[in-house]
Short mmCIF file of C-alpha atoms and ligand atoms in Angstrom, two decimals:
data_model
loop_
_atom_site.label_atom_id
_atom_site.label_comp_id
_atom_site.label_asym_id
_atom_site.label_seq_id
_atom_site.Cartn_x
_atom_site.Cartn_y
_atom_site.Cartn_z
CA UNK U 1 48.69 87.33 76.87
CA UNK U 2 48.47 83.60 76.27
CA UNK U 3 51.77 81.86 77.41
CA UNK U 4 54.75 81.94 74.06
CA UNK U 5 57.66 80.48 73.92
CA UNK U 6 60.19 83.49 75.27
CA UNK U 7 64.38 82.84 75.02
CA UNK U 8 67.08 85.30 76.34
CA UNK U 9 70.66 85.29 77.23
CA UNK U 10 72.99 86.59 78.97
CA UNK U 11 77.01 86.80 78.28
CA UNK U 12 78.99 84.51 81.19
CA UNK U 13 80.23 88.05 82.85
CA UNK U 14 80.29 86.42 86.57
CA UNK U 15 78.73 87.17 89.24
CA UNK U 16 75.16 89.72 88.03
CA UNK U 17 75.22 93.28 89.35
CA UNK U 18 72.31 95.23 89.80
CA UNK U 19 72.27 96.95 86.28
CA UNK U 20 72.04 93.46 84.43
CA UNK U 21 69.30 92.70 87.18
CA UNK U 22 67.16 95.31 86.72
CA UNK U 23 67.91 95.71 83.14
CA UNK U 24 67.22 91.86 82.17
CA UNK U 25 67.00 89.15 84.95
CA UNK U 26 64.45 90.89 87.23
CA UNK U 27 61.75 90.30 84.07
CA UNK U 28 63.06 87.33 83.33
CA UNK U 29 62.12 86.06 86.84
CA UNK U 30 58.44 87.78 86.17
CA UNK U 31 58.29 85.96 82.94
CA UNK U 32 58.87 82.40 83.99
CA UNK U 33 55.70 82.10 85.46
CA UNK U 34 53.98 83.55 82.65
CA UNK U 35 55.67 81.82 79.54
CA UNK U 36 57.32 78.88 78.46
CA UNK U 37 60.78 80.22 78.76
CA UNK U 38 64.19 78.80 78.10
CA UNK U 39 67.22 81.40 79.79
CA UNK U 40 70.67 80.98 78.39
CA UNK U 41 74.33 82.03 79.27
CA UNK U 42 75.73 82.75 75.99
CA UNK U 43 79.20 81.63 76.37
CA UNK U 44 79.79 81.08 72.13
CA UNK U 45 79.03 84.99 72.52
CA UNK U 46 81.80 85.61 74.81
CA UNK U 47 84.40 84.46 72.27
CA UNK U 48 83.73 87.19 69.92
CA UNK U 49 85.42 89.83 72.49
CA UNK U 50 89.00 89.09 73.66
CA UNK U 51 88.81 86.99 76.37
CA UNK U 52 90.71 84.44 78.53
CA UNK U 53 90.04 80.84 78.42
CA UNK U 54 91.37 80.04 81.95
CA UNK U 55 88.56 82.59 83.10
CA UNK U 56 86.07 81.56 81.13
CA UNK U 57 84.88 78.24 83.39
CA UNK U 58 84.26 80.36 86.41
CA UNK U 59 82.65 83.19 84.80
CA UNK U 60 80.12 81.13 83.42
CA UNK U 61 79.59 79.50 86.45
CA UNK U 62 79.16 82.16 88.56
CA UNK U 63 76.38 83.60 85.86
CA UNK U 64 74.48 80.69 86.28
CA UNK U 65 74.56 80.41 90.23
CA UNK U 66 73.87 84.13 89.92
CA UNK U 67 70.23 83.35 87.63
CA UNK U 68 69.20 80.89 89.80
CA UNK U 69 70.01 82.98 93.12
CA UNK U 70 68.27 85.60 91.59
CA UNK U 71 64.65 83.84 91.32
CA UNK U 72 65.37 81.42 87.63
CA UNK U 73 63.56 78.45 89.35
CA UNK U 74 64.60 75.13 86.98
CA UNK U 75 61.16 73.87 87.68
CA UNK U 76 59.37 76.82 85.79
CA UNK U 77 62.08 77.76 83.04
CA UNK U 78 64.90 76.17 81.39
CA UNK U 79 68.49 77.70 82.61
CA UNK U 80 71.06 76.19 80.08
CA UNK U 81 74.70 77.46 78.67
CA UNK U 82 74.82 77.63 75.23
CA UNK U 83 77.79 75.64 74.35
CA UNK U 84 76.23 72.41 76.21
CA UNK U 85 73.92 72.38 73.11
CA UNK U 86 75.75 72.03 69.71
CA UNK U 87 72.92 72.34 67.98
CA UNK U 88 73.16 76.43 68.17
CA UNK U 89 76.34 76.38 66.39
CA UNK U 90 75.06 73.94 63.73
CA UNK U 91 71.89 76.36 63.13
CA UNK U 92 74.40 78.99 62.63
CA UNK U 93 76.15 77.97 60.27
CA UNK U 94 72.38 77.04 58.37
CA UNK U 95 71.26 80.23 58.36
CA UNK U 96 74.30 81.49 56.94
CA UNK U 97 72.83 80.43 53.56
CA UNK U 98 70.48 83.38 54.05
CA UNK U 99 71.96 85.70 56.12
CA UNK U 100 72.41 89.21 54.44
CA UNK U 101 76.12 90.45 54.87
CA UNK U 102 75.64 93.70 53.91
CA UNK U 103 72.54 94.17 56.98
CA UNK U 104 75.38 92.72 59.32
CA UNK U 105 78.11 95.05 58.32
CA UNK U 106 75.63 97.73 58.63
CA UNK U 107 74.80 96.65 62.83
CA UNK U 108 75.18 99.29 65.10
CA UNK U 109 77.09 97.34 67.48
CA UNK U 110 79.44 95.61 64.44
CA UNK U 111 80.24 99.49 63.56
CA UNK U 112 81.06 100.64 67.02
CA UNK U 113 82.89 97.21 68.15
CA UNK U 114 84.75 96.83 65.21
CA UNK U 115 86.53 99.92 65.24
CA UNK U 116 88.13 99.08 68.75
CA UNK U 117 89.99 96.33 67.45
CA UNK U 118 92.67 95.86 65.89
CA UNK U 119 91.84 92.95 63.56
CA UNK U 120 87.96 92.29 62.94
CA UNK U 121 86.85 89.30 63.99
CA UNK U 122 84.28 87.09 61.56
CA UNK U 123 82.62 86.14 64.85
CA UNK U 124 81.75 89.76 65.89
CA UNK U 125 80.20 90.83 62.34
CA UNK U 126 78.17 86.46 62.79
CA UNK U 127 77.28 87.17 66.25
CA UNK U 128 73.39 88.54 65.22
CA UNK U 129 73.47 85.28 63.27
CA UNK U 130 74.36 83.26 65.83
CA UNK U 131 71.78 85.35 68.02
CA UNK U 132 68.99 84.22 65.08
CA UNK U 133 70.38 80.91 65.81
CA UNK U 134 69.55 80.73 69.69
CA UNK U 135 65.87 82.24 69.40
CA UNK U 136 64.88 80.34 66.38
CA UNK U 137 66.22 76.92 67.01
CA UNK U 138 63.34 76.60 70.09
CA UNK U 139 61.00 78.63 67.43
CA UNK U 140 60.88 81.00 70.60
CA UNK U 141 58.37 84.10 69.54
CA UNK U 142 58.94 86.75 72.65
CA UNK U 143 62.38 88.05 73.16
CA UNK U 144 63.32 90.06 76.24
CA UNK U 145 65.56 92.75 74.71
CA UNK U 146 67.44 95.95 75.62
CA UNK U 147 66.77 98.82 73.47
CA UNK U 148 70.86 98.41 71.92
CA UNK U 149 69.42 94.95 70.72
CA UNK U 150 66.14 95.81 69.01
CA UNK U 151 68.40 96.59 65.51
CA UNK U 152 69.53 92.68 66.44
CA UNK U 153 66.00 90.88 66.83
CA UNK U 154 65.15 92.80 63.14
CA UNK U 155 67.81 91.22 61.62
CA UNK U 156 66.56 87.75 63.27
CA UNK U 157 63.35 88.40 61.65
CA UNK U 158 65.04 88.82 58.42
CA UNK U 159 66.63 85.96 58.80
CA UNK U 160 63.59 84.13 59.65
CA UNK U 161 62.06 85.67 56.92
CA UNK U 162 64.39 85.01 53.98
CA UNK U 163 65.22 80.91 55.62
CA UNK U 164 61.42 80.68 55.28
CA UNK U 165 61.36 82.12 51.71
CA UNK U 166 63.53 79.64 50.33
CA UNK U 167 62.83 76.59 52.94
CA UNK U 168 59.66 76.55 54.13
CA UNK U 169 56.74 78.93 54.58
CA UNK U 170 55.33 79.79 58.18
CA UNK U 171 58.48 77.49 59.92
CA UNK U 172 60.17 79.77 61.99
CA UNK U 173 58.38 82.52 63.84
CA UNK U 174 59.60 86.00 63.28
CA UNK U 175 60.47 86.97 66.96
CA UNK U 176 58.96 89.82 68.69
CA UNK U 177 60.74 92.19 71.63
CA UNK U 178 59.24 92.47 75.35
CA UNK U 179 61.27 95.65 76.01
CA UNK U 180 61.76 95.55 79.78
CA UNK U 181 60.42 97.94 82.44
CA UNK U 182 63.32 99.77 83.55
CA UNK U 183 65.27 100.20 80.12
CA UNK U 184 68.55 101.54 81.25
CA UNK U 185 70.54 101.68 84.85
CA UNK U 186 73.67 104.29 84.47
CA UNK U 187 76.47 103.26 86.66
CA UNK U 188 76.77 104.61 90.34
CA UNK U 189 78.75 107.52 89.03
CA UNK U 190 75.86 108.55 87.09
CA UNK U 191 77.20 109.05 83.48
CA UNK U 192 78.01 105.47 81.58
CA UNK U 193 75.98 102.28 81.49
CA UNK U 194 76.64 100.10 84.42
CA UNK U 195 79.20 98.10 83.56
CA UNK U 196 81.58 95.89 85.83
CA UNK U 197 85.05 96.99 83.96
CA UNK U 198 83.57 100.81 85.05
CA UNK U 199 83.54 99.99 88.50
CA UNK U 200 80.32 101.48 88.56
CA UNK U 201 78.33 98.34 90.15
CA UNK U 202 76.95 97.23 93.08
CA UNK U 203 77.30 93.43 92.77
CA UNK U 204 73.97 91.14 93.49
CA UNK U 205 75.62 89.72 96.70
CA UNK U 206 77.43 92.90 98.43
CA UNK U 207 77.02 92.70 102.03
CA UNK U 208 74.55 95.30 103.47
CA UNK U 209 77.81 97.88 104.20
CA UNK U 210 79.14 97.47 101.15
CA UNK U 211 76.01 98.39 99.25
CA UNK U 212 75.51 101.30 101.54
CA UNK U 213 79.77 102.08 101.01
CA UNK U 214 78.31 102.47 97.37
CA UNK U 215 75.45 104.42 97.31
CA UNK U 216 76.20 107.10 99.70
CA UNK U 217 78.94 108.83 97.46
CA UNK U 218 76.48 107.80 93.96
CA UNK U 219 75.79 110.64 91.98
CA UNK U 220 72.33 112.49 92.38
CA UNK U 221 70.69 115.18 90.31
CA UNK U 222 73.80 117.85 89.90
CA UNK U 223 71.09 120.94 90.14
CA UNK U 224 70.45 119.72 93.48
CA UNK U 225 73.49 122.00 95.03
CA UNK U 226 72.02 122.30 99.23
CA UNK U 227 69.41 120.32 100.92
CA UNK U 228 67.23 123.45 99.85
CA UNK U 229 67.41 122.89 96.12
CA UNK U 230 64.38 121.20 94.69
CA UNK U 231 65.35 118.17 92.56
CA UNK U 232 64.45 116.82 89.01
CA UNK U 233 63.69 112.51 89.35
CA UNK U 234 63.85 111.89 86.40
CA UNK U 235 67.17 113.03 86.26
CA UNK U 236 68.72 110.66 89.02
CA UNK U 237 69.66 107.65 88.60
CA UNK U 238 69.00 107.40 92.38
CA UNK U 239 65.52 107.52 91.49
CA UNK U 240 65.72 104.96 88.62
CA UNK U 241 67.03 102.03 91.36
CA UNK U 242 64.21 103.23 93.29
CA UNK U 243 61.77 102.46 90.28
CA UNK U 244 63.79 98.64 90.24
CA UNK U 245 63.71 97.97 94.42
CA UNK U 246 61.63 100.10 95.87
CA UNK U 247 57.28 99.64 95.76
CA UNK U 248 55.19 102.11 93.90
CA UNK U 249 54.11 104.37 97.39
CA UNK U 250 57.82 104.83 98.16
CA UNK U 251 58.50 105.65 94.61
CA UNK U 252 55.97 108.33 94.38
CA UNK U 253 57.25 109.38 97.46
CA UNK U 254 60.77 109.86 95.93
CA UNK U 255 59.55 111.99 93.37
CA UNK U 256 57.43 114.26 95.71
CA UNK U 257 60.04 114.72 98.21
CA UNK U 258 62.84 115.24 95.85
CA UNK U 259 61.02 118.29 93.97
CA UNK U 260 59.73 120.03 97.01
CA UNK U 261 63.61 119.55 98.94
CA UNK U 262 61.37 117.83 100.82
CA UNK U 263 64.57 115.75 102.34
CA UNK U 264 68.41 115.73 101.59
CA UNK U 265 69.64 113.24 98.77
CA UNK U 266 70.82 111.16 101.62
CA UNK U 267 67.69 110.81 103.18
CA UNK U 268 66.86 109.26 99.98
CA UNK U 269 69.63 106.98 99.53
CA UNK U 270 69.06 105.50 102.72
CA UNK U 271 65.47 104.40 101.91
CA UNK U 272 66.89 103.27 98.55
CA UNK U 273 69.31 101.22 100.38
CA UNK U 274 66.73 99.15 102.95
CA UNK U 275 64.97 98.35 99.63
CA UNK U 276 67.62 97.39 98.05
CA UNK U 277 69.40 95.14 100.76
CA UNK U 278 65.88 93.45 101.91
CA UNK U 279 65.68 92.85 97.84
CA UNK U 280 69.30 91.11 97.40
CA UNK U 281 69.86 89.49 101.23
CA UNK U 282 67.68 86.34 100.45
CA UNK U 283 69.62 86.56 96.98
CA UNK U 284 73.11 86.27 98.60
CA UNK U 285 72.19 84.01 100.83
CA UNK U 286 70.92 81.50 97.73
CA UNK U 287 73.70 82.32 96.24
CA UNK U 288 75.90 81.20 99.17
CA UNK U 289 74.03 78.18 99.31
CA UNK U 290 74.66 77.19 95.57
CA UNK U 291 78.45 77.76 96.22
CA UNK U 292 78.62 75.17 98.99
CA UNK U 293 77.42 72.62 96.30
CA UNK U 294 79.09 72.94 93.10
CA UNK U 295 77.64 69.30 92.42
CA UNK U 296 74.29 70.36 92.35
CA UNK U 297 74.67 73.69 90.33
CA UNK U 298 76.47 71.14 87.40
CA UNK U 299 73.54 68.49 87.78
CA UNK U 300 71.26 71.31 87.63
CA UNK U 301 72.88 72.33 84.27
CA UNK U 302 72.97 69.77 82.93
CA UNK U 303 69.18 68.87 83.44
CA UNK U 304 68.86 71.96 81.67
CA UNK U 305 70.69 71.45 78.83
CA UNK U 306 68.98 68.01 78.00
CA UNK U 307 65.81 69.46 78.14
CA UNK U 308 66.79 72.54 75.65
CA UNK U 309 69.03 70.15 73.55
CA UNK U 310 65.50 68.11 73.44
CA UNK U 311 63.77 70.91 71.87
CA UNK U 312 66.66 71.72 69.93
CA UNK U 313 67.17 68.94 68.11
CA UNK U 314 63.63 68.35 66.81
CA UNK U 315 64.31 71.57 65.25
CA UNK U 316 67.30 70.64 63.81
CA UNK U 317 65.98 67.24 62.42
CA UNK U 318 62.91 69.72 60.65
CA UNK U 319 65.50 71.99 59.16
CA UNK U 320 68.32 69.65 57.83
CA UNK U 321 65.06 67.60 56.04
CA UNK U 322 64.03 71.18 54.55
CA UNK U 323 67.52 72.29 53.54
CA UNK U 324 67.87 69.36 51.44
CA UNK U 325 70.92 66.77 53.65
CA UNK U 326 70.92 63.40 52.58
CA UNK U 327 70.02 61.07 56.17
CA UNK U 328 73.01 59.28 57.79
FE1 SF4 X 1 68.03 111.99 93.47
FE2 SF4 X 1 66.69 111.41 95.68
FE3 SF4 X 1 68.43 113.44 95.63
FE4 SF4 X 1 66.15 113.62 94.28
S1 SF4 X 1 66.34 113.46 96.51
S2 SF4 X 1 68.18 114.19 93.53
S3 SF4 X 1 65.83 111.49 93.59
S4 SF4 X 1 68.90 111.29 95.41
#
Protein backbone atom coordinates (compact mmCIF):
# COMPACT_ATOMS: atom_id res chain seq x y z
CA UNK A 1 0.00 0.00 0.00
CA UNK A 2 1.49 3.35 -0.92
CA UNK A 3 2.26 5.41 2.30
CA UNK A 4 -1.39 7.70 3.54
CA UNK A 5 -1.67 9.93 5.90
CA UNK A 6 -2.92 7.62 9.11
CA UNK A 7 -4.10 9.61 12.67
CA UNK A 8 -5.15 7.84 15.95
CA UNK A 9 -5.56 8.61 19.54
CA UNK A 10 -5.57 7.53 22.53
CA UNK A 11 -7.49 8.93 25.86
CA UNK A 12 -4.61 10.29 28.59
CA UNK A 13 -5.48 6.98 30.85
CA UNK A 14 -1.70 6.83 32.31
CA UNK A 15 0.54 4.57 32.16
CA UNK A 16 -0.61 1.77 28.76
CA UNK A 17 -1.40 -1.79 29.83
CA UNK A 18 -1.13 -4.57 27.66
CA UNK A 19 -4.81 -4.57 26.33
CA UNK A 20 -4.42 -0.90 24.89
CA UNK A 21 -0.99 -2.28 23.53
CA UNK A 22 -2.02 -4.99 21.75
CA UNK A 23 -5.32 -3.59 20.92
CA UNK A 24 -3.90 -0.14 19.41
CA UNK A 25 -0.22 0.93 20.08
CA UNK A 26 1.51 -2.32 18.99
CA UNK A 27 0.13 -1.36 15.15
CA UNK A 28 0.65 1.89 15.63
CA UNK A 29 4.41 1.20 16.14
CA UNK A 30 4.14 -1.16 12.77
CA UNK A 31 2.54 1.70 11.03
CA UNK A 32 5.02 4.47 11.55
CA UNK A 33 7.34 3.08 9.31
CA UNK A 34 4.89 2.48 6.74
CA UNK A 35 2.76 5.80 6.71
CA UNK A 36 2.89 9.28 7.34
CA UNK A 37 1.36 9.12 10.73
CA UNK A 38 0.49 11.69 13.32
CA UNK A 39 -0.44 9.75 17.08
CA UNK A 40 -2.43 11.79 19.51
CA UNK A 41 -3.41 11.71 23.29
CA UNK A 42 -6.84 12.93 23.22
CA UNK A 43 -7.05 14.83 26.35
CA UNK A 44 -10.34 17.25 24.98
CA UNK A 45 -11.79 13.53 24.96
CA UNK A 46 -11.15 12.93 28.49
CA UNK A 47 -13.41 15.80 29.58
CA UNK A 48 -16.48 14.26 28.31
CA UNK A 49 -16.31 11.47 31.25
CA UNK A 50 -16.11 12.76 34.87
CA UNK A 51 -12.81 13.35 35.60
CA UNK A 52 -10.37 15.22 37.91
CA UNK A 53 -8.41 18.11 36.82
CA UNK A 54 -5.60 17.73 39.43
CA UNK A 55 -5.10 14.19 37.73
CA UNK A 56 -5.36 15.09 34.53
CA UNK A 57 -1.48 16.58 34.03
CA UNK A 58 0.03 13.31 35.03
CA UNK A 59 -2.20 11.07 33.26
CA UNK A 60 -1.44 12.59 30.14
CA UNK A 61 1.98 12.54 30.77
CA UNK A 62 2.43 9.25 31.62
CA UNK A 63 0.41 8.27 28.16
CA UNK A 64 2.83 9.96 26.28
CA UNK A 65 6.11 8.56 28.02
CA UNK A 66 4.17 5.31 27.73
CA UNK A 67 3.88 5.77 23.40
CA UNK A 68 7.20 6.62 23.10
CA UNK A 69 8.53 3.71 25.52
CA UNK A 70 6.51 1.57 23.63
CA UNK A 71 8.33 2.02 20.06
CA UNK A 72 6.40 5.85 18.81
CA UNK A 73 9.86 7.07 17.56
CA UNK A 74 9.34 11.22 17.05
CA UNK A 75 11.62 10.90 14.12
CA UNK A 76 9.16 8.61 12.07
CA UNK A 77 5.64 9.83 13.43
CA UNK A 78 4.24 12.78 15.05
CA UNK A 79 3.31 12.12 18.97
CA UNK A 80 1.25 15.28 19.99
CA UNK A 81 -1.66 15.96 22.80
CA UNK A 82 -4.54 17.29 21.44
CA UNK A 83 -5.15 20.31 23.47
CA UNK A 84 -1.52 21.77 22.48
CA UNK A 85 -3.26 22.36 19.07
CA UNK A 86 -6.37 24.67 19.20
CA UNK A 87 -7.02 24.22 15.97
CA UNK A 88 -9.05 20.74 16.77
CA UNK A 89 -11.44 22.55 18.84
CA UNK A 90 -11.92 25.33 16.24
CA UNK A 91 -12.64 22.51 13.46
CA UNK A 92 -15.17 21.29 15.81
CA UNK A 93 -17.08 23.71 16.24
CA UNK A 94 -16.95 24.09 11.92
CA UNK A 95 -18.23 21.02 11.32
CA UNK A 96 -20.97 21.52 13.58
CA UNK A 97 -22.66 23.37 10.68
CA UNK A 98 -23.05 19.89 9.16
CA UNK A 99 -23.05 17.54 11.66
CA UNK A 100 -26.33 15.40 11.78
CA UNK A 101 -27.79 15.36 15.43
CA UNK A 102 -30.07 12.84 14.99
CA UNK A 103 -26.89 10.16 13.61
CA UNK A 104 -25.16 11.33 16.97
CA UNK A 105 -28.02 10.64 19.27
CA UNK A 106 -28.36 7.44 17.52
CA UNK A 107 -24.19 6.33 18.46
CA UNK A 108 -23.85 3.26 20.10
CA UNK A 109 -21.55 4.53 22.59
CA UNK A 110 -23.83 8.03 23.17
CA UNK A 111 -26.77 5.35 23.98
CA UNK A 112 -24.85 3.19 26.35
CA UNK A 113 -22.76 6.21 28.05
CA UNK A 114 -25.51 8.37 28.40
CA UNK A 115 -27.62 6.30 30.39
CA UNK A 116 -24.89 6.06 33.22
CA UNK A 117 -25.10 9.53 33.98
CA UNK A 118 -26.95 11.44 35.64
CA UNK A 119 -27.06 14.62 33.54
CA UNK A 120 -26.00 14.21 29.72
CA UNK A 121 -23.27 15.95 28.81
CA UNK A 122 -23.28 18.02 25.19
CA UNK A 123 -19.64 16.92 25.00
CA UNK A 124 -20.40 13.13 25.12
CA UNK A 125 -23.29 13.21 22.35
CA UNK A 126 -20.06 16.08 20.18
CA UNK A 127 -17.38 13.75 20.96
CA UNK A 128 -17.68 11.77 17.21
CA UNK A 129 -17.60 15.38 16.04
CA UNK A 130 -14.80 16.31 17.69
CA UNK A 131 -13.30 12.79 16.59
CA UNK A 132 -14.20 14.09 12.69
CA UNK A 133 -12.35 17.03 13.82
CA UNK A 134 -8.90 15.29 14.73
CA UNK A 135 -8.75 12.96 11.51
CA UNK A 136 -9.89 15.52 9.08
CA UNK A 137 -8.05 18.59 10.12
CA UNK A 138 -4.52 16.64 8.84
CA UNK A 139 -6.96 15.29 5.86
CA UNK A 140 -5.60 11.91 7.41
CA UNK A 141 -7.24 8.92 5.09
CA UNK A 142 -6.30 5.54 7.27
CA UNK A 143 -7.63 5.33 10.73
CA UNK A 144 -6.50 2.63 13.15
CA UNK A 145 -9.80 1.70 14.83
CA UNK A 146 -11.30 -0.80 17.30
CA UNK A 147 -14.28 -2.54 16.13
CA UNK A 148 -16.59 -0.23 19.07
CA UNK A 149 -15.33 2.75 16.83
CA UNK A 150 -16.11 1.68 13.27
CA UNK A 151 -20.02 3.20 13.88
CA UNK A 152 -17.62 6.50 14.81
CA UNK A 153 -15.28 6.74 11.59
CA UNK A 154 -18.94 6.38 9.48
CA UNK A 155 -20.19 9.21 11.01
CA UNK A 156 -16.70 11.07 10.17
CA UNK A 157 -17.32 10.17 6.69
CA UNK A 158 -20.64 11.70 6.85
CA UNK A 159 -19.37 14.49 8.09
CA UNK A 160 -16.80 14.70 5.51
CA UNK A 161 -19.29 14.05 3.15
CA UNK A 162 -22.03 16.59 3.89
CA UNK A 163 -18.89 19.65 4.83
CA UNK A 164 -17.84 18.78 1.25
CA UNK A 165 -21.42 19.03 -0.16
CA UNK A 166 -21.93 22.42 0.88
CA UNK A 167 -18.06 23.68 0.99
CA UNK A 168 -16.09 22.20 -1.33
CA UNK A 169 -16.04 19.06 -3.45
CA UNK A 170 -13.16 16.37 -3.05
CA UNK A 171 -11.58 18.60 0.22
CA UNK A 172 -11.62 16.34 2.92
CA UNK A 173 -10.99 12.65 2.45
CA UNK A 174 -13.60 10.32 3.73
CA UNK A 175 -11.44 8.24 6.21
CA UNK A 176 -11.04 4.60 5.97
CA UNK A 177 -10.46 1.93 9.12
CA UNK A 178 -7.16 -0.35 9.41
CA UNK A 179 -8.91 -2.68 11.91
CA UNK A 180 -5.99 -4.02 13.96
CA UNK A 181 -4.67 -7.59 14.20
CA UNK A 182 -5.63 -8.68 17.50
CA UNK A 183 -9.20 -6.98 17.82
CA UNK A 184 -10.02 -7.54 21.41
CA UNK A 185 -7.84 -8.54 24.75
CA UNK A 186 -10.46 -9.59 27.72
CA UNK A 187 -9.06 -8.74 31.04
CA UNK A 188 -6.91 -11.33 33.05
CA UNK A 189 -10.06 -12.63 34.62
CA UNK A 190 -11.23 -13.61 31.33
CA UNK A 191 -14.80 -12.09 31.04
CA UNK A 192 -14.74 -8.00 30.49
CA UNK A 193 -12.54 -5.90 28.24
CA UNK A 194 -9.28 -5.06 29.82
CA UNK A 195 -9.74 -2.18 31.49
CA UNK A 196 -7.55 -0.50 34.32
CA UNK A 197 -10.70 0.47 36.76
CA UNK A 198 -11.32 -3.71 36.38
CA UNK A 199 -8.13 -4.47 37.74
CA UNK A 200 -7.84 -6.79 35.07
CA UNK A 201 -4.33 -5.42 33.59
CA UNK A 202 -0.99 -6.16 33.47
CA UNK A 203 0.60 -2.68 33.18
CA UNK A 204 3.39 -2.10 30.23
CA UNK A 205 6.17 -1.71 32.91
CA UNK A 206 5.36 -4.56 35.67
CA UNK A 207 8.47 -6.04 36.83
CA UNK A 208 9.05 -9.64 35.57
CA UNK A 209 7.30 -11.09 39.11
CA UNK A 210 4.65 -9.04 38.94
CA UNK A 211 3.64 -10.03 35.44
CA UNK A 212 4.14 -13.62 36.34
CA UNK A 213 1.98 -12.70 40.02
CA UNK A 214 -0.67 -11.97 37.19
CA UNK A 215 -0.82 -14.51 34.85
CA UNK A 216 -0.52 -17.55 36.88
CA UNK A 217 -4.06 -17.20 38.58
CA UNK A 218 -5.55 -15.65 34.75
CA UNK A 219 -8.38 -17.46 33.64
CA UNK A 220 -7.93 -20.30 30.95
CA UNK A 221 -10.44 -22.25 28.92
CA UNK A 222 -13.11 -23.35 31.86
CA UNK A 223 -13.66 -26.94 29.92
CA UNK A 224 -10.15 -27.51 30.64
CA UNK A 225 -11.04 -29.13 34.31
CA UNK A 226 -7.37 -31.61 34.84
CA UNK A 227 -4.20 -31.47 32.98
CA UNK A 228 -5.97 -34.38 30.97
CA UNK A 229 -8.72 -32.29 29.45
CA UNK A 230 -8.04 -31.22 25.92
CA UNK A 231 -8.50 -27.44 25.49
CA UNK A 232 -10.36 -25.09 22.99
CA UNK A 233 -7.64 -21.82 21.92
CA UNK A 234 -9.73 -20.01 20.71
CA UNK A 235 -11.47 -19.85 23.76
CA UNK A 236 -8.53 -18.50 26.04
CA UNK A 237 -7.62 -15.47 26.33
CA UNK A 238 -4.26 -17.05 27.33
CA UNK A 239 -3.95 -17.89 23.85
CA UNK A 240 -5.00 -14.45 22.47
CA UNK A 241 -1.71 -12.68 24.47
CA UNK A 242 0.10 -15.42 22.93
CA UNK A 243 -1.15 -14.29 19.36
CA UNK A 244 0.15 -10.38 20.66
CA UNK A 245 3.85 -11.58 22.31
CA UNK A 246 4.58 -14.67 21.35
CA UNK A 247 6.09 -15.62 17.35
CA UNK A 248 3.99 -17.61 14.99
CA UNK A 249 5.96 -21.34 15.80
CA UNK A 250 5.18 -20.87 19.51
CA UNK A 251 1.71 -19.86 18.69
CA UNK A 252 0.95 -22.85 16.67
CA UNK A 253 2.47 -24.62 19.27
CA UNK A 254 -0.11 -23.27 21.81
CA UNK A 255 -2.87 -24.39 19.89
CA UNK A 256 -1.49 -27.98 19.28
CA UNK A 257 -0.56 -28.58 22.75
CA UNK A 258 -3.58 -27.14 24.30
CA UNK A 259 -6.07 -29.52 22.24
CA UNK A 260 -4.13 -32.69 22.62
CA UNK A 261 -3.56 -31.84 26.85
CA UNK A 262 -0.48 -31.89 25.45
CA UNK A 263 0.80 -29.73 28.70
CA UNK A 264 -0.99 -28.17 31.81
CA UNK A 265 -2.35 -24.48 31.39
CA UNK A 266 0.62 -23.53 33.41
CA UNK A 267 3.03 -24.89 31.24
CA UNK A 268 1.53 -22.49 28.93
CA UNK A 269 1.47 -19.48 30.92
CA UNK A 270 4.95 -19.74 31.60
CA UNK A 271 5.99 -19.63 27.91
CA UNK A 272 3.44 -16.80 27.59
CA UNK A 273 5.20 -15.05 30.28
CA UNK A 274 9.13 -15.19 28.83
CA UNK A 275 7.43 -13.69 25.72
CA UNK A 276 5.83 -11.36 27.29
CA UNK A 277 8.59 -10.02 29.77
CA UNK A 278 11.48 -10.19 26.91
CA UNK A 279 8.60 -8.03 24.90
CA UNK A 280 8.01 -5.22 27.74
CA UNK A 281 11.72 -5.27 29.68
CA UNK A 282 13.40 -2.96 27.00
CA UNK A 283 9.90 -1.08 27.27
CA UNK A 284 10.25 -0.38 31.06
CA UNK A 285 13.48 0.30 30.91
CA UNK A 286 12.69 3.33 28.13
CA UNK A 287 10.20 4.15 30.08
CA UNK A 288 12.43 4.58 33.16
CA UNK A 289 14.67 6.48 31.17
CA UNK A 290 12.00 9.09 30.00
CA UNK A 291 11.03 9.55 33.74
CA UNK A 292 14.52 10.65 34.77
CA UNK A 293 14.06 13.55 32.21
CA UNK A 294 10.81 15.16 32.37
CA UNK A 295 12.59 18.07 30.33
CA UNK A 296 13.04 16.13 27.44
CA UNK A 297 9.60 14.27 27.32
CA UNK A 298 8.00 18.24 27.35
CA UNK A 299 10.58 19.39 24.56
CA UNK A 300 9.73 16.33 22.81
CA UNK A 301 6.01 17.39 22.95
CA UNK A 302 6.22 20.15 22.13
CA UNK A 303 8.28 19.49 18.84
CA UNK A 304 5.38 17.51 18.18
CA UNK A 305 2.81 19.72 18.53
CA UNK A 306 4.44 22.44 16.22
CA UNK A 307 4.80 20.13 13.63
CA UNK A 308 0.92 18.88 13.81
CA UNK A 309 -0.23 22.50 14.61
CA UNK A 310 1.84 23.15 11.15
CA UNK A 311 -0.32 20.88 9.28
CA UNK A 312 -3.18 21.92 11.13
CA UNK A 313 -3.37 25.21 10.45
CA UNK A 314 -3.00 25.13 6.65
CA UNK A 315 -6.11 23.27 6.99
CA UNK A 316 -7.72 25.61 8.93
CA UNK A 317 -6.67 28.66 6.73
CA UNK A 318 -8.40 26.31 3.53
CA UNK A 319 -11.57 25.84 5.48
CA UNK A 320 -12.31 29.29 7.15
CA UNK A 321 -11.68 30.74 3.20
CA UNK A 322 -14.37 27.98 2.09
CA UNK A 323 -16.85 28.59 4.91
CA UNK A 324 -17.13 32.07 3.96
CA UNK A 325 -14.99 34.32 7.31
CA UNK A 326 -14.12 37.63 6.43
CA UNK A 327 -9.77 37.81 6.88
CA UNK A 328 -8.51 39.62 10.03
FE1 LIG B 1 -5.44 -21.72 27.51
FE2 LIG B 1 -2.96 -22.58 27.18
FE3 LIG B 1 -4.59 -23.72 28.98
FE4 LIG B 1 -5.04 -24.04 26.38
S1 LIG B 1 -3.25 -24.78 27.49
S2 LIG B 1 -6.58 -23.56 27.94
S3 LIG B 1 -4.40 -22.04 25.53
S4 LIG B 1 -3.81 -21.65 29.03
Amino acid sequence: MAPQRVFSGIQPSGELHIGNYLGAVQNWVTLQSQHDCLFCVVDLHAITQPYDPANLPALTTDMAVSLYAAGLDPERCIVFIQSHVAEHTELNWLFSAVAPLGELERQTQFKDKSQRQESVLLGLLAYPVLQAADVLLYKASLVPVGEDQVQHLELMREIARRWNARFGQGYFPEPQPLLTRTKRVLGLDGKAKMSKSLGNTIGLFESPEAIWEKLRPAATDPARVTRKDPGTPEICNIYTLHQGFSPPEVVAEVADKCRTAGWGCIDCKRKLADHMIATLTPMRERAAALKRDPTGVTERLRAGAQRARTLAQRTIVEVRERMGFLHE
